[in-house]
GROMACS .gro file of C-alpha atoms in nm:
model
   80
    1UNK     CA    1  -2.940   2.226  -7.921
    2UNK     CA    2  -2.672   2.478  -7.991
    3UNK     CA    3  -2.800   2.787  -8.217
    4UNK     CA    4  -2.529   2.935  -8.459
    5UNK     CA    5  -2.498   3.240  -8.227
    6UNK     CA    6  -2.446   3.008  -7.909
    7UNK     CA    7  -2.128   2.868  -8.039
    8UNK     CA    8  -1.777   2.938  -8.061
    9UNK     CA    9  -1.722   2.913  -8.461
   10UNK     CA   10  -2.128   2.989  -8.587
   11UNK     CA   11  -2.175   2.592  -8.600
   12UNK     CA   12  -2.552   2.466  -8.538
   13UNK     CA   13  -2.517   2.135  -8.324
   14UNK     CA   14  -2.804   1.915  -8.225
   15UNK     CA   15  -2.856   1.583  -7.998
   16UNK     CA   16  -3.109   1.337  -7.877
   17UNK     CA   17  -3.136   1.051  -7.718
   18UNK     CA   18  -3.395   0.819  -7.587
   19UNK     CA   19  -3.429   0.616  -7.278
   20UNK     CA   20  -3.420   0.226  -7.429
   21UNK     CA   21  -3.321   0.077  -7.718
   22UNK     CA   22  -3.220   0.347  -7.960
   23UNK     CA   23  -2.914   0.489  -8.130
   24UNK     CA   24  -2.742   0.668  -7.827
   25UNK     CA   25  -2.416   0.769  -7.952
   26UNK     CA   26  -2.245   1.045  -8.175
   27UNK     CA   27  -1.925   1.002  -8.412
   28UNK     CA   28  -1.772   1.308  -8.542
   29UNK     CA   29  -1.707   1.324  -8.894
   30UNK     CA   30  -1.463   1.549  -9.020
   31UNK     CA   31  -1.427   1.794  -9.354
   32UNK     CA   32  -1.448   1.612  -9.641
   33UNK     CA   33  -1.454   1.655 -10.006
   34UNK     CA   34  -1.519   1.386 -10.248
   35UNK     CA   35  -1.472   1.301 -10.684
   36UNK     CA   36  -1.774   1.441 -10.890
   37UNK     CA   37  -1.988   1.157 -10.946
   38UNK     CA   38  -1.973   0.988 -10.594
   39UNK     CA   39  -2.270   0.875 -10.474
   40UNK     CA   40  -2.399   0.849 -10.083
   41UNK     CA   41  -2.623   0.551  -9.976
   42UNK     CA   42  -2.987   0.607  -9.809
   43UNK     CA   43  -3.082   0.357  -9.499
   44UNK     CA   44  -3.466   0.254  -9.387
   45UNK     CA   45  -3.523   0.089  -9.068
   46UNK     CA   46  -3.598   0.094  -8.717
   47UNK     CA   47  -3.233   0.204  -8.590
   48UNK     CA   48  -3.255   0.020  -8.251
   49UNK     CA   49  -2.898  -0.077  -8.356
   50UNK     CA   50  -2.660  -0.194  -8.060
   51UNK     CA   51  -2.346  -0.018  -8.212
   52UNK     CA   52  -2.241   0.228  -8.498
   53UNK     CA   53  -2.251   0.017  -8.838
   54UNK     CA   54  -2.460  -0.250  -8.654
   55UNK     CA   55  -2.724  -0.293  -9.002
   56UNK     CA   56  -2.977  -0.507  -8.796
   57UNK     CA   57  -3.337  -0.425  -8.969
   58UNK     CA   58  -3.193  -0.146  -9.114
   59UNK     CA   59  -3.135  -0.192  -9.518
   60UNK     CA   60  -3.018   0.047  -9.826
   61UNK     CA   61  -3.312   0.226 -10.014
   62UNK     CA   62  -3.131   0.412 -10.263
   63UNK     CA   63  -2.815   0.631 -10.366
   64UNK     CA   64  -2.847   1.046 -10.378
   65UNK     CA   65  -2.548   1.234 -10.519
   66UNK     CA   66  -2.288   1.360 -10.265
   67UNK     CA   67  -2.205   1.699 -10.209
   68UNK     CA   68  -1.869   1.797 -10.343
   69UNK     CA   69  -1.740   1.888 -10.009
   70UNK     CA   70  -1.876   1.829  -9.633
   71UNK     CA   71  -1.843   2.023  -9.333
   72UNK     CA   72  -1.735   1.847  -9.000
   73UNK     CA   73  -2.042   1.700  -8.815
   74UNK     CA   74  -2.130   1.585  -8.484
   75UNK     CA   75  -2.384   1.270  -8.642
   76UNK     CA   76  -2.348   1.069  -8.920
   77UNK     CA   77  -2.569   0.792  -9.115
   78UNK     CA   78  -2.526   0.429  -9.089
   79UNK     CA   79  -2.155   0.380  -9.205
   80UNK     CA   80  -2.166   0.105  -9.495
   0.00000   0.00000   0.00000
């Protein structure tokens, strides 16, 4: 864990991992900003996934409205 005074640019950055079958990996998502309106999907599950966008026993719950712009960020949801 990286506190906003720790880093180079104020940024807050966290990690974990476990030791078996979890999610072990990060993907960096960069700046974004997106149409008014658009929408950003909600996931359930266990997350014992093998790979980034692997859905097994994971499903959609819902929709929440996205932000109109993103910062970059070191972790990122199940990609649909």
């Amino acid at each position: 864990m990286v506190g906003r005074l720790a880093s180079a640019d104020g940024s807050v950055m966290t990690a974990h991992t476990c030791d078996g079958n979890y999610r072990q990996w990060a993907t960096v998502v960069p700046r974004a900003s997106f149409p008014a309106g658009s929408k950003t999907k909600i996931f359930s599950g266990r997350m014992h996934t093998k790979r980034p966008g692997d859905l097994k026993g994971v499903i959609q719950t819902g929709e929440i409205p996205q932000a109109a712009e993103t910062f970059a960020s070191s972790t990122r949801p199940i990609p649909a």
